[in-house]
Coordinates of C-alpha atoms and ligand atoms in Angstrom, one line a residue:
M1 CA -34.2 -11.2 -18.4
P2 CA -31.3 -12.3 -16.1
F3 CA -30.2 -10.1 -13.3
L4 CA -27.6 -7.6 -14.5
Q5 CA -25.5 -5.4 -12.3
A6 CA -25.6 -1.7 -13.1
A7 CA -22.2 -0.2 -13.7
P8 CA -21.3 3.0 -12.0
M9 CA -21.4 6.2 -14.1
L10 CA -19.9 9.6 -13.6
S11 CA -21.6 12.9 -14.5
N12 CA -19.6 16.1 -15.2
Q13 CA -17.0 15.9 -12.5
Y14 CA -16.8 19.7 -12.0
L15 CA -20.6 20.4 -12.0
D16 CA -21.2 17.5 -9.7
D17 CA -18.5 18.5 -7.2
R18 CA -20.1 20.2 -4.2
V19 CA -16.8 20.4 -2.3
L20 CA -14.7 22.0 -5.0
R21 CA -17.4 24.4 -6.2
S22 CA -18.2 25.6 -2.7
Y23 CA -14.5 26.1 -1.9
L24 CA -13.9 28.1 -5.1
R25 CA -16.8 30.3 -4.4
R26 CA -15.3 31.2 -1.0
V27 CA -11.7 31.8 -2.1
L28 CA -11.8 33.2 -5.6
P29 CA -12.9 36.7 -6.6
P30 CA -16.1 36.2 -8.7
A31 CA -14.4 37.6 -11.8
V32 CA -11.6 34.9 -11.5
L33 CA -14.1 32.2 -10.9
S34 CA -16.2 33.1 -13.9
A35 CA -13.1 33.4 -16.1
I36 CA -12.0 29.8 -15.2
E37 CA -15.3 28.0 -15.0
G38 CA -15.2 27.2 -18.8
D39 CA -11.9 25.3 -18.3
L40 CA -13.2 23.5 -15.2
T41 CA -16.5 22.4 -16.9
D42 CA -14.6 21.1 -19.9
L43 CA -12.2 19.1 -17.7
G44 CA -15.2 17.8 -15.7
E45 CA -16.8 16.6 -18.9
Y46 CA -13.5 15.0 -20.1
A47 CA -13.3 13.1 -16.8
S48 CA -16.8 11.7 -17.1
S49 CA -16.5 10.7 -20.7
A50 CA -13.1 9.1 -20.2
W51 CA -14.6 6.9 -17.4
A52 CA -17.5 5.9 -19.7
Q53 CA -15.1 5.0 -22.6
S54 CA -12.7 3.1 -20.3
R55 CA -15.5 0.5 -20.0
T56 CA -15.6 -0.2 -23.7
R57 CA -11.9 -0.5 -24.6
E58 CA -8.9 -2.7 -23.9
R59 CA -6.6 -1.3 -21.3
C60 CA -3.4 0.0 -22.9
E61 CA 0.2 0.2 -21.6
P62 CA 3.2 1.9 -23.2
K63 CA 5.5 -0.4 -25.2
L64 CA 9.3 -0.3 -25.6
T65 CA 10.8 -1.7 -28.8
H66 CA 14.6 -2.1 -28.5
M67 CA 15.5 -2.9 -32.1
D68 CA 14.2 -2.0 -35.5
A69 CA 13.9 -4.7 -38.2
W70 CA 17.5 -4.0 -39.4
G71 CA 19.1 -4.6 -36.1
E72 CA 19.6 -1.0 -35.1
R73 CA 19.1 -0.1 -31.4
I74 CA 16.2 2.4 -31.4
D75 CA 14.5 2.1 -27.9
R76 CA 11.3 3.5 -29.3
I77 CA 8.4 4.1 -26.8
E78 CA 4.8 3.9 -28.0
L79 CA 2.5 5.8 -25.7
T80 CA -1.1 4.9 -24.8
P81 CA -4.1 6.7 -26.5
A82 CA -4.9 8.4 -23.2
W83 CA -1.4 9.9 -23.1
L84 CA -1.5 11.0 -26.7
A85 CA -4.8 12.8 -26.0
A86 CA -3.6 14.3 -22.8
Q87 CA -0.6 16.1 -24.3
P88 CA -2.5 18.7 -26.4
L89 CA -5.2 18.9 -23.8
A90 CA -2.8 19.7 -21.1
A91 CA -1.0 22.3 -23.2
R92 CA -4.3 24.1 -24.3
H93 CA -5.7 24.2 -20.8
G94 CA -2.3 25.4 -19.5
L95 CA -2.1 22.8 -16.8
V96 CA 1.5 23.8 -16.2
A97 CA 1.3 27.4 -17.5
A98 CA -1.6 28.4 -15.4
G99 CA 0.4 28.0 -12.2
H100 CA 3.0 30.5 -13.4
E101 CA 0.9 33.1 -15.2
T102 CA 0.1 36.3 -13.4
I103 CA -3.3 37.0 -14.9
H104 CA -5.2 35.7 -11.8
G105 CA -2.6 37.0 -9.3
T106 CA -2.2 34.9 -6.2
S107 CA -5.1 32.6 -7.3
A108 CA -2.9 31.1 -10.1
R109 CA -2.1 28.0 -8.1
V110 CA -5.7 27.4 -7.0
H111 CA -6.8 27.7 -10.6
Q112 CA -4.1 25.4 -11.8
F113 CA -4.7 22.7 -9.1
A114 CA -8.4 22.8 -9.5
M115 CA -7.8 21.8 -13.1
V116 CA -5.2 19.1 -12.1
Y117 CA -7.7 17.7 -9.6
L118 CA -10.3 17.3 -12.3
F119 CA -7.9 16.0 -15.0
H120 CA -5.8 13.6 -13.0
C121 CA -7.8 10.3 -13.2
A122 CA -8.7 10.8 -16.8
S123 CA -5.1 11.6 -17.7
E124 CA -3.9 8.2 -16.6
F125 CA -1.0 9.7 -14.8
Y126 CA 0.0 12.2 -17.5
T127 CA -0.2 14.5 -14.5
C128 CA 3.2 12.9 -13.4
P129 CA 5.2 14.5 -16.2
L130 CA 3.1 17.7 -15.8
A131 CA 4.1 17.8 -12.1
M132 CA 7.8 17.2 -13.0
T133 CA 7.6 20.0 -15.6
D134 CA 6.1 22.4 -13.2
G135 CA 8.8 21.4 -10.7
A136 CA 11.6 21.8 -13.3
A137 CA 10.2 25.3 -14.2
T138 CA 10.2 26.2 -10.5
A139 CA 13.8 24.9 -10.0
L140 CA 15.1 26.6 -13.1
K141 CA 13.5 29.9 -12.1
A142 CA 15.1 29.5 -8.6
S143 CA 18.5 28.7 -10.1
G144 CA 18.7 32.0 -12.0
N145 CA 20.4 30.2 -14.9
Q146 CA 19.3 32.6 -17.6
R147 CA 20.5 30.5 -20.5
L148 CA 18.4 27.5 -19.4
I149 CA 15.5 29.7 -18.4
D150 CA 15.5 31.2 -21.9
R151 CA 15.9 27.8 -23.5
A152 CA 13.3 25.7 -21.6
M153 CA 10.8 28.0 -19.9
P154 CA 9.0 29.1 -23.1
H155 CA 8.4 25.4 -23.8
F156 CA 7.4 24.4 -20.3
L157 CA 4.9 27.2 -20.0
S158 CA 3.6 27.0 -23.6
R159 CA -0.1 26.6 -24.3
D160 CA 0.7 25.5 -27.9
P161 CA 0.8 21.7 -28.1
E162 CA 3.5 22.0 -30.8
Q163 CA 5.7 23.9 -28.5
F164 CA 4.9 22.3 -25.2
W165 CA 7.7 20.3 -23.6
I166 CA 7.6 18.0 -20.5
S167 CA 10.4 17.2 -18.1
G168 CA 11.6 14.2 -16.2
Q169 CA 13.3 14.0 -12.8
W170 CA 16.2 11.6 -12.7
M171 CA 17.3 11.1 -9.1
T172 CA 16.7 7.5 -8.1
E173 CA 19.6 5.0 -8.6
N174 CA 20.1 1.4 -7.8
A175 CA 21.7 2.4 -4.5
G176 CA 18.6 4.3 -3.3
G177 CA 15.7 6.6 -3.8
S178 CA 15.2 8.0 -0.3
D179 CA 18.9 8.5 0.3
V180 CA 20.6 10.0 -2.8
S181 CA 24.0 10.2 -1.1
G182 CA 25.1 6.9 -2.8
T183 CA 24.5 8.4 -6.3
E184 CA 26.9 6.7 -8.7
T185 CA 26.3 8.6 -11.9
V186 CA 29.4 10.6 -12.7
A187 CA 29.6 13.8 -14.6
R188 CA 32.8 14.5 -16.6
E189 CA 33.7 17.7 -18.3
E190 CA 35.0 16.7 -21.8
N191 CA 36.1 19.3 -24.3
G192 CA 34.2 22.0 -22.4
R193 CA 30.9 20.0 -22.2
W194 CA 29.5 17.9 -19.3
R195 CA 28.6 14.3 -20.0
L196 CA 26.9 11.9 -17.6
Y197 CA 27.9 8.2 -17.1
G198 CA 25.8 5.9 -14.9
R199 CA 22.5 4.2 -14.4
K200 CA 19.2 5.6 -13.3
W201 CA 16.9 3.1 -11.8
F202 CA 13.5 4.8 -12.1
T203 CA 12.9 7.5 -14.7
S204 CA 9.3 8.4 -14.9
A205 CA 7.9 9.7 -18.3
I206 CA 11.0 8.7 -20.2
N207 CA 9.5 10.2 -23.3
A208 CA 10.0 13.7 -21.8
Q209 CA 11.9 16.3 -24.0
T210 CA 14.0 17.4 -21.0
A211 CA 15.2 16.0 -17.6
L212 CA 16.8 17.3 -14.4
A213 CA 19.4 14.8 -13.1
L214 CA 21.7 14.5 -10.1
A215 CA 25.2 13.4 -10.8
R216 CA 28.6 13.5 -9.0
P217 CA 31.3 15.6 -10.8
A218 CA 34.3 13.3 -11.3
G219 CA 36.6 13.4 -8.4
A220 CA 34.1 15.1 -6.0
A221 CA 33.8 13.9 -2.5
P222 CA 31.3 11.2 -1.5
G223 CA 27.9 12.1 0.1
S224 CA 25.0 14.1 -1.1
D225 CA 26.4 17.7 -0.7
S226 CA 28.8 17.2 -3.6
L227 CA 26.2 16.1 -6.1
A228 CA 25.4 18.6 -8.9
L229 CA 22.2 19.2 -10.7
F230 CA 22.2 18.9 -14.5
Y231 CA 19.7 19.7 -17.3
L232 CA 19.4 17.3 -20.2
E233 CA 17.6 17.1 -23.5
P234 CA 17.8 13.3 -23.9
L235 CA 16.5 13.1 -27.5
K236 CA 18.0 14.3 -30.8
P237 CA 15.6 16.1 -33.1
D238 CA 15.3 12.9 -35.2
G239 CA 14.0 11.0 -32.1
R240 CA 17.2 9.1 -31.4
W241 CA 18.7 9.0 -27.9
R242 CA 21.8 11.0 -27.0
N243 CA 24.1 8.3 -25.6
I244 CA 21.2 6.9 -23.5
T245 CA 20.0 3.2 -23.5
L246 CA 16.7 2.2 -22.2
D247 CA 17.1 -1.2 -20.5
R248 CA 13.5 -1.8 -19.8
L249 CA 10.2 -0.4 -18.7
K250 CA 9.3 -1.1 -15.1
D251 CA 6.7 -3.7 -14.3
K252 CA 4.8 -1.7 -11.6
L253 CA 1.8 -2.4 -9.3
G254 CA 0.0 0.6 -10.7
T255 CA 0.6 3.8 -12.8
R256 CA 1.0 1.3 -15.7
E257 CA 0.2 3.8 -18.4
L258 CA 3.2 5.9 -17.3
P259 CA 6.4 4.8 -19.1
T260 CA 8.9 4.5 -16.2
A261 CA 12.3 3.3 -17.5
E262 CA 15.5 1.9 -16.2
I263 CA 18.2 3.7 -18.2
R264 CA 22.0 3.8 -18.8
L265 CA 23.8 7.0 -19.5
D266 CA 27.0 6.6 -21.5
G267 CA 28.2 10.1 -22.0
A268 CA 24.8 11.8 -22.3
P269 CA 25.4 15.5 -22.8
A270 CA 24.2 17.7 -20.0
E271 CA 24.4 21.2 -18.7
L272 CA 25.0 22.4 -15.2
V273 CA 22.0 24.2 -13.6
G274 CA 24.0 26.0 -10.9
E275 CA 27.3 25.4 -9.2
A276 CA 28.9 22.0 -9.5
K277 CA 27.7 21.0 -6.0
H278 CA 24.7 21.4 -3.7
G279 CA 22.5 19.7 -6.3
V280 CA 20.0 18.5 -3.7
R281 CA 19.5 22.1 -2.5
Q282 CA 18.9 23.1 -6.1
I283 CA 16.4 20.4 -6.9
A284 CA 14.5 20.9 -3.6
P285 CA 12.2 23.6 -5.2
M286 CA 11.2 20.9 -7.7
L287 CA 10.5 18.3 -5.0
N288 CA 8.3 20.8 -3.1
V289 CA 6.2 21.5 -6.1
T290 CA 5.8 17.9 -7.1
R291 CA 4.8 17.0 -3.6
A292 CA 2.0 19.5 -3.8
W293 CA 0.9 17.9 -7.1
N294 CA 1.1 14.5 -5.3
A295 CA -1.4 15.8 -2.6
I296 CA -3.8 17.0 -5.3
G297 CA -3.5 13.8 -7.2
A298 CA -4.2 11.8 -4.1
L299 CA -7.2 14.0 -3.5
A300 CA -8.4 13.3 -7.0
T301 CA -8.2 9.6 -6.4
M302 CA -10.3 10.0 -3.2
R303 CA -12.9 12.0 -5.0
R304 CA -13.1 9.5 -7.9
C305 CA -13.5 6.6 -5.5
I306 CA -16.3 8.4 -3.6
A307 CA -18.1 9.5 -6.7
L308 CA -18.1 5.9 -8.0
V309 CA -19.2 4.5 -4.7
R310 CA -22.0 7.1 -4.4
D311 CA -23.3 6.5 -7.9
Y312 CA -23.2 2.7 -7.4
S313 CA -25.0 3.0 -4.1
N314 CA -28.0 4.5 -5.9
R315 CA -28.0 1.7 -8.5
R316 CA -27.3 -1.4 -6.4
V317 CA -30.3 -2.9 -4.6
V318 CA -29.7 -5.4 -1.8
F319 CA -31.9 -6.6 1.0
G320 CA -34.8 -4.9 -0.8
K321 CA -33.5 -1.4 -1.1
P322 CA -30.7 0.6 -2.7
L323 CA -27.4 0.6 -0.8
A324 CA -27.7 4.3 -0.6
E325 CA -30.7 3.9 1.8
Q326 CA -28.9 1.4 4.1
A327 CA -27.8 3.0 7.3
L328 CA -24.5 1.2 7.7
H329 CA -23.5 1.9 4.1
Q330 CA -24.4 5.5 4.6
D331 CA -22.2 5.6 7.7
T332 CA -19.3 4.0 5.8
L333 CA -19.6 6.5 2.9
A334 CA -20.0 9.4 5.4
G335 CA -16.7 8.4 7.0
M336 CA -14.9 8.4 3.7
Q337 CA -16.5 11.7 2.7
A338 CA -15.5 13.4 6.0
E339 CA -11.8 12.4 5.7
Y340 CA -11.7 13.4 2.0
E341 CA -13.4 16.7 2.7
A342 CA -10.9 17.6 5.5
A343 CA -8.0 16.6 3.2
F344 CA -9.4 18.7 0.4
H345 CA -9.3 21.9 2.5
L346 CA -5.7 21.2 3.7
A347 CA -4.4 20.4 0.2
F348 CA -6.0 23.4 -1.4
Y349 CA -4.9 25.7 1.5
V350 CA -1.3 24.6 0.5
T351 CA -2.0 25.7 -3.1
E352 CA -3.2 29.1 -1.8
L353 CA 0.1 29.5 0.1
L354 CA 2.1 28.3 -2.9
G355 CA 0.4 31.0 -5.0
R356 CA 1.2 33.7 -2.5
V357 CA 4.8 32.7 -2.0
Q358 CA 5.5 32.5 -5.7
M359 CA 3.9 35.9 -6.4
G360 CA 6.1 37.4 -3.7
Q361 CA 3.0 38.2 -1.5
A362 CA 3.9 36.0 1.5
D363 CA 5.6 37.2 4.6
E364 CA 8.3 35.0 6.2
A365 CA 5.8 33.2 8.5
Q366 CA 3.7 32.2 5.4
Q367 CA 6.9 31.0 3.6
N368 CA 7.8 28.9 6.6
L369 CA 4.3 27.6 6.9
L370 CA 4.4 26.4 3.3
R371 CA 7.7 24.7 3.9
L372 CA 6.2 22.9 7.0
L373 CA 3.0 21.9 5.4
T374 CA 4.3 20.5 2.1
P375 CA 5.6 17.2 3.6
L376 CA 2.7 17.0 5.9
V377 CA 0.0 17.2 3.2
K378 CA 1.9 14.9 1.0
L379 CA 2.3 12.3 3.7
W380 CA -1.3 12.4 5.0
T381 CA -3.1 12.5 1.6
G382 CA -0.9 9.8 0.2
K383 CA -1.9 7.4 3.0
L384 CA -5.5 8.4 3.0
A385 CA -5.9 7.8 -0.7
V386 CA -4.9 4.1 -0.1
T387 CA -7.4 3.8 2.8
I388 CA -10.2 5.2 0.7
A389 CA -9.4 3.2 -2.4
S390 CA -9.3 0.0 -0.3
E391 CA -12.7 0.9 1.3
T392 CA -14.0 1.6 -2.2
C393 CA -13.2 -1.9 -3.4
E394 CA -15.1 -3.2 -0.5
C395 CA -18.1 -1.0 -1.1
F396 CA -18.4 -2.7 -4.5
G397 CA -18.3 -6.1 -2.9
G398 CA -17.0 -8.8 -5.3
M399 CA -17.3 -6.4 -8.2
G400 CA -14.6 -4.3 -6.6
Y401 CA -12.2 -7.2 -6.8
L402 CA -12.7 -7.8 -10.5
E403 CA -10.0 -6.2 -12.6
D404 CA -12.2 -5.4 -15.6
S405 CA -14.6 -3.4 -13.4
G406 CA -11.9 -0.7 -13.3
I407 CA -12.2 -0.5 -9.4
P408 CA -9.0 -2.5 -8.4
Q409 CA -7.0 -0.1 -10.5
L410 CA -7.9 2.7 -8.2
L411 CA -6.3 0.8 -5.3
R412 CA -3.2 -0.2 -7.3
D413 CA -2.7 3.3 -8.5
A414 CA -3.4 4.9 -5.1
Q415 CA -0.5 3.0 -3.6
V416 CA 2.0 5.2 -5.5
W417 CA 1.0 8.4 -3.7
S418 CA 2.7 7.4 -0.5
I419 CA 5.8 6.1 -2.2
W420 CA 7.1 8.4 -5.0
E421 CA 8.4 11.8 -4.4
G422 CA 9.6 10.4 -1.0
T423 CA 7.8 7.8 1.2
S424 CA 5.7 8.7 4.2
N425 CA 8.8 8.3 6.4
V426 CA 10.9 10.6 4.2
Q427 CA 8.1 13.2 4.4
A428 CA 8.1 12.8 8.2
L429 CA 11.8 13.4 8.3
D430 CA 11.5 16.3 5.9
F431 CA 9.0 17.8 8.2
L432 CA 11.4 17.5 11.1
R433 CA 14.1 19.1 8.9
A434 CA 11.8 22.0 8.1
F435 CA 10.7 22.2 11.8
R436 CA 14.3 22.6 12.8
A437 CA 15.2 25.0 10.0
T438 CA 12.2 27.3 10.4
G439 CA 12.4 27.5 14.2
G440 CA 9.4 25.3 15.3
L441 CA 5.7 25.1 15.1
Q442 CA 4.9 28.8 15.5
P443 CA 3.8 29.5 11.9
L444 CA 1.5 26.6 12.0
L445 CA 0.0 27.4 15.4
S446 CA -0.5 31.1 14.5
A447 CA -2.2 30.1 11.3
Q448 CA -4.5 27.8 13.1
R449 CA -5.4 30.5 15.7
A450 CA -6.2 32.9 12.8
I451 CA -8.3 30.3 11.0
L452 CA -10.3 29.3 14.1
S453 CA -10.9 33.0 15.1
Q454 CA -13.3 33.1 12.1
V455 CA -15.5 30.3 13.6
Q456 CA -18.5 31.8 15.4
A457 CA -21.3 29.3 14.9
P458 CA -22.2 27.6 18.3
E459 CA -22.8 24.3 16.5
L460 CA -19.1 24.3 15.3
E461 CA -17.6 25.1 18.7
P462 CA -17.0 21.4 19.5
C463 CA -15.0 21.1 16.3
A464 CA -13.0 24.2 17.0
R465 CA -12.3 23.0 20.5
A466 CA -11.1 19.6 19.3
A467 CA -8.7 21.3 16.9
R468 CA -7.4 23.6 19.7
E469 CA -7.0 20.6 22.1
G470 CA -5.1 18.8 19.4
A471 CA -2.6 21.7 19.2
T472 CA -2.2 21.7 23.0
R473 CA -1.5 18.0 23.1
I474 CA 1.0 18.2 20.2
T475 CA 2.8 21.1 21.8
E476 CA 3.1 19.1 25.1
W477 CA 4.3 16.0 23.3
L478 CA 6.9 18.0 21.4
Q479 CA 8.2 19.7 24.6
K480 CA 8.9 16.3 26.1
A481 CA 10.2 14.7 22.8
S482 CA 12.5 17.5 21.9
S483 CA 14.2 17.4 25.3
G484 CA 15.2 13.8 24.8
E485 CA 17.4 12.1 22.2
R486 CA 17.0 12.8 18.5
E487 CA 15.7 9.3 17.8
R488 CA 12.7 9.9 20.1
M489 CA 11.5 12.7 17.9
E490 CA 12.2 10.7 14.8
A491 CA 10.4 7.6 16.0
G492 CA 7.3 9.8 16.7
G493 CA 7.8 11.8 13.5
R494 CA 5.1 10.0 11.4
E495 CA 2.4 10.3 14.0
L496 CA 3.4 13.8 14.8
A497 CA 3.0 14.7 11.1
F498 CA -0.4 12.9 10.8
G499 CA -1.6 14.7 13.9
L500 CA -0.5 18.1 12.7
A501 CA -2.0 17.6 9.3
R502 CA -5.3 16.4 10.8
M503 CA -5.4 19.2 13.3
L504 CA -5.0 21.9 10.7
A505 CA -7.4 20.2 8.3
L506 CA -10.1 20.1 11.0
S507 CA -9.5 23.9 11.5
L508 CA -9.8 24.6 7.8
L509 CA -12.8 22.4 7.3
T510 CA -14.5 24.0 10.3
R511 CA -13.8 27.5 9.0
H512 CA -15.3 26.5 5.6
A513 CA -18.3 25.0 7.4
E514 CA -18.9 28.3 9.1
W515 CA -18.9 30.1 5.7
A516 CA -21.1 27.4 4.0
L517 CA -23.7 27.7 6.8
R518 CA -23.8 31.5 6.4
A519 CA -23.3 32.0 2.7
E520 CA -24.8 28.9 1.2
N521 CA -27.1 27.7 3.9
D522 CA -25.4 24.3 3.5
P523 CA -25.0 22.2 6.6
R524 CA -23.0 19.4 4.9
P525 CA -19.5 20.8 5.6
A526 CA -20.4 21.2 9.3
A527 CA -21.5 17.5 9.3
A528 CA -18.2 16.6 7.7
A529 CA -16.3 18.6 10.3
R530 CA -18.2 16.9 13.2
R531 CA -17.6 13.5 11.7
F532 CA -13.9 14.2 11.1
A533 CA -13.5 15.4 14.6
D534 CA -15.1 12.3 15.9
H535 CA -12.6 10.1 14.0
G536 CA -9.9 11.7 16.2
L537 CA -6.8 13.6 15.4
L538 CA -3.9 12.1 17.2
R539 CA -2.2 8.8 17.8
L540 CA 1.0 10.1 19.5
K541 CA 2.7 7.5 21.7
S542 CA 4.1 8.2 25.1
N543 CA 6.7 5.4 25.1
G544 CA 7.2 5.2 21.3
L545 CA 10.9 4.7 20.9
H546 CA 11.4 2.1 23.6
D547 CA 8.4 0.0 22.4
A548 CA 9.4 0.5 18.7
Q549 CA 12.9 -0.8 19.3
M550 CA 11.6 -3.9 21.1
L551 CA 8.9 -4.7 18.6
A552 CA 10.9 -4.0 15.5
S553 CA 13.5 -6.5 16.4
D554 CA 11.0 -9.2 17.3
S555 CA 11.8 -12.8 16.4
Y556 CA 10.9 -16.2 17.8
Ligands
LIG601 C1 0.6 14.1 -9.9 C2 2.0 13.6 -9.9 C3 2.8 13.8 -8.8 C4 4.3 13.6 -8.8 C5 4.9 12.8 -9.8 C6 6.4 12.7 -9.6 C7 7.0 11.5 -10.2 C8 8.5 11.4 -9.9 C9 8.8 10.0 -9.4 C10 9.8 10.1 -8.3 O1 9.6 9.6 -7.3 S1 11.3 11.0 -8.6 C11 12.3 10.7 -7.1 C12 11.8 11.4 -5.9 N1 12.8 11.3 -4.9 C13 12.6 11.9 -3.8 O2 11.7 12.5 -3.5 C14 13.8 11.8 -2.9 C15 13.4 11.4 -1.5 N2 14.4 11.7 -0.5 C16 14.4 13.0 0.0 O3 13.6 13.8 -0.2 C17 15.5 13.2 1.0 O4 15.0 14.0 2.0 C18 16.7 14.0 0.3 C19 17.2 13.2 -0.9 C20 16.2 15.4 -0.2 C21 17.7 14.1 1.4 O5 18.9 14.6 0.8 P1 20.2 15.0 1.7 O6 21.2 15.6 0.8 O7 20.6 13.9 2.5 O8 19.5 16.1 2.6 P2 20.1 17.3 3.5 O9 21.6 17.2 3.5 O10 19.4 17.3 4.7 O11 19.7 18.5 2.6 C22 20.5 19.1 1.6 C23 20.0 20.5 1.3 O12 18.7 20.4 0.7 C24 19.8 21.3 2.6 O13 20.0 22.6 2.3 P3 21.3 23.4 2.6 O14 22.4 22.8 1.7 O15 21.1 24.8 2.3 O16 21.6 23.2 4.1 C25 18.3 21.1 2.9 O17 17.7 22.1 3.7 C26 17.7 21.1 1.4 N3 16.5 20.4 1.3 C27 16.3 19.1 1.4 N4 15.0 18.8 1.3 C28 14.3 20.0 1.1 C29 15.3 21.0 1.1 N5 15.0 22.3 1.0 C30 13.7 22.6 0.8 N6 12.7 21.7 0.7 C31 13.0 20.4 0.9 N7 12.0 19.5 0.8

């Protein structure tokens, strides 16, 4: 019998998840946990069977057909089997609805995002339209536009697959994605109805029943402030497009199951969401929700990577024993686990805040804290997912470089987390925007103090101290940076954001470790906290702007 490599397998991804289950036991009332465990177990099973099936089938991508046999332009999209399966499953489990329902009070978002985290990898990025739908629901609620609320919300929040609708988010144009001020799509009012004319360069989930789009009312001033936000239903009931042409599907590095199109609008009917300006302000609630989804999706990638590496480590024997028993491999895996575990606690803390804010149970400091943390968590988890996915390929050796092992896809897909919904630098600048608008770091520092005040165990004191020292060093850096020119702060913005995210993540992980020692007699979160603290929190630069200007313009 020739030597065969054992492929990695996944067991039920909820039952097997020590980090998620321990966290839920700490934060959820027992009655809520027992009410939602059925959903979580189902999704955990779906995740493991989808992974097993992916080994035995051809990889599928959506297909765009421009013309029918008779020469008529149809622009028909065929979705992948995973997407067709995801639609009813997402509706029945309420993957959007659960975040808005009041039955579990302020735990609504924790419940929803625990499901999203379990579902994401198996969904093959169907979580993208779910995120945008959640964002659209949030933006419509905030707009107070009762007609659109009555029209779309029952569909967005439906648990009936026949009624459930998804939404797109049409912002990006040829002129730019980060900077929307150059938006060229024009909105004209014709016979009492708005129509959009222009080109959208990236439209994710083009099969969605609705979309929110930015456009410039004809004759309005240049710049972003005069853009307006519009609601569209792009398809007629018979499946034909309403004055929209799909030029092509994008040929992307990853997320290849997601139909992302380049489209032309030639009088597509649309409805104003709010006033005919300040569209960026109106779409911001959507961006903040999708950025939270982004963080949970990135976390799901990390968890999937680590689960596969851990399973493979038990099967793969080298140098006479399984990888799992080799000290250096253990050390590599421990490093990945510690980073992921810290990121987990920060990302889910943000979902707790989102739940409280949305239920009207958050004071002003908590609202400001959510505003500050959303770009931070998006930025850090997006980058971390790429690091962990890259390490995962390496943990599999040559097998991790083989496309049909399914491992390289993790890395290709992970790369999207730091790009869409605003790149890392856009998040860093958004953090600075929030920092200025909310009056500084106080909400974050007060939250950290309250979190660390719950840490009593002597063995966790070094972790708590490292988190406090991080706060002191950041505050000192900020005092210096904010007294100089604006560019100085901006140049340091990314490292500032990483540092703050890591500092709060360490505080949260340490608090959870304290609870796990006491309530579950489990020393692993404490080990993760020690390890994470050892990795270091900050890379702030003292002479950042000057050196950056010199090095960025380097040439021979
Ligand atoms: C699991 C799946 C996860 C997710 C899947 C999603 C797939 C979608 C694929 C996409 O990527 S869709 C495109 C995503 N595009 C972006 O995320 C855009 C990136 N660029 C930015 O975020 C820029 O910061 C932005 C375009 C918002 C800058 O616009 P402006 O107009 O130059 O900003 P400005 O003037 O500072 O802000 C305008 C208003 O919006 C201000 O309010 P006021 O008018 O009241 O003063 C800001 O405070 C407000 N604002 C901006 N960002 C905000 C915000 N308010 C709250 N939260 C924010 N994040």
